């Protein structure tokens, strides 16, 4: 086994208090890249909360069979000799358990790490080696300063600290960086996590085949990149940037290179641990920087169906697509003006608060609420005014008012605004009735969005309103997925281009104009590869072209197992093909396969079936391939405007539309009836069970628009 599907980076904290509700530094941050897609960093207010979240993440990745590298920013071991002096064993994992048995931690952050460090120091002659504390006069077993500690029995730093040039020692418990305290508060967590099923600790245990590997990292390795990122706006939080960038760098490391780094450690590492990436700072920095990223290829067996199943239920088929596909397009940076409809490849973090300053919500007069007397008011007006974009420079004295316009920053001395319609004004005064409320008609700074908040998540398909939000919080450039390219091929000897002279036996190609238009409406780039006769070589050539020019290929026709069904035959030849016999009407058969690593959806030829299969199967699959992630179409229950007796065993989609508040369905269910497709404005979905539907019974209606937008 090699390589990891997901990378988690944890920025740990030894804080003795609970971190504030609003995301801030010096708390715990979790950075995650999953299948090449960065996720919004997770903020944890306490170690206890973080341990729960990390445990959940491990479970999620295990369940989805994604191999996880979980990296933590504190030492996994101590300089040679420490473990033995404390526990009598050189095994660092024994020391983990020793700590887990002694360290106490609470939701409010209160913990006993200094008491435990005193007990550790007791294993050594002379002062130390653990030093630094928050109260000079407490914990006599811990020196307040480093001076006077001999570091003769044990070295101050580990071999990996020297190799990685880490900035502090794991014996330092106080004064930044408090790496020593972080290890004391972190190793007990690791001692518990490592006992979860499938988890191994690098480099102490056999990690090469483990589904989850815990490793030590040091964010200082990518400090230049973090520093650059911090200059990008006022809303940046250093710890969050560290985990985000480090997870990105590790996830971009080629599998062979990462395995090489992990295998190539000196013997001391068995006891002292090792910093992953030590000696490779430059390579990691390069990978951490914004650069185009190409995602990993799909697995060869991504379309394999369980053996022995005759008819796969729709939900099972959808579940397989959902689990086995991932984004296949790279990442690029675009400006706001070109970003509508694009898929976010990284979370958007507010660089500036909205509103950035307290301001007036109306045209009126501003004053300090506390300066008002009782009863009706008459206030003198200061000269000048505050308008949007033209703030008032001076301070408004208590007991005075100033003219303010909508959007104007509140001048110094103003916290409340009265609507101009509620006052009588002359040149020098305003008068108004009692009863105005403190802060009336004002907007507080950041009341909408605070600087540093995550406003949009990875996978978001950007709407017009999202662009307004990005602009408002000062974000002008966005990391988005490259647009998914979808090739469309029609197959069949009988097909003719619309408008051509038709001979007997010929029909016009109806699927291609329909499918290319659908693809475009879904926000993808359509690559029209034309019509192909029922001829193996011609089809092979078309698929070859599709694999080069597109990220996914839709074919229609030739997908069953007849003599002229060359799509399924070719995909079969290529190996990575499965005939999906899905319990669906209209629809079967569907041939799914990979051609040159590019997924192929072999849709049925019937236009009705081709459309339904595209909407129900290809659409969510393409959303995953595009980076937008899985999304079910939005439907709702409406009264049926029809009667129908439905057999059990398969799902049915009826061409439908809403008239008079009821769903009516197209008179004929024949799958060649293209006029019914055009008539319909949505689909009625009837689940897999038998049903007797009478007019007025609720049925699920999915409007066409639901398939076209998120
Ligand atoms: P097939 O899946 O190739 O067996 O085709 C099933 C039916 O759909 C046949 O009646 C075909 O003629 C028809 N068909 C296949 N492709 C198209 C197309 N592009 N436009 C219209 N009808 C088609
Ligand atoms: Mg055909």
XYZ file of C-alpha atoms and ligand atoms in Angstrom, residues 489-492 494-495 507-513 531 534 556-560 564-565 589 603-607 674, ligand 1:
52
model
C -21.099 10.903 -28.593
C -24.161 9.452 -30.346
C -23.925 5.925 -31.719
C -26.039 4.088 -34.266
C -29.523 4.720 -38.266
C -28.618 8.196 -37.082
C -33.786 8.838 -37.953
C -32.372 12.128 -36.793
C -29.925 12.218 -33.908
C -32.054 13.662 -31.115
C -29.827 12.765 -28.155
C -26.785 14.834 -29.024
C -28.434 18.262 -29.129
C -22.165 10.722 -34.411
C -22.083 0.983 -35.190
C -25.908 7.149 -26.107
C -27.008 3.948 -27.795
C -25.245 0.613 -28.103
C -25.059 0.018 -24.383
C -26.826 -3.342 -24.097
C -24.416 -3.986 -32.529
C -23.876 -2.802 -28.964
C -29.227 -0.754 -19.618
C -26.479 5.754 -21.808
C -29.366 3.935 -23.468
C -30.283 5.093 -26.956
C -33.921 5.856 -26.324
C -34.099 9.602 -25.806
C -39.821 12.518 -27.361
P -29.878 1.338 -28.743
O -29.689 1.642 -27.302
O -28.712 1.691 -29.580
O -30.351 -0.068 -28.953
O -31.069 2.270 -29.226
C -32.355 2.168 -28.685
C -33.340 2.986 -29.483
O -33.002 4.372 -29.364
C -33.352 2.682 -30.955
O -34.675 2.777 -31.414
C -32.511 3.767 -31.562
O -32.809 4.050 -32.892
C -32.849 4.939 -30.680
N -31.759 5.892 -30.634
C -30.475 5.598 -30.362
N -29.717 6.711 -30.402
C -30.550 7.726 -30.728
C -30.353 9.122 -30.922
N -29.137 9.692 -30.801
N -31.424 9.876 -31.232
C -32.642 9.314 -31.343
N -32.896 8.008 -31.171
C -31.855 7.212 -30.859
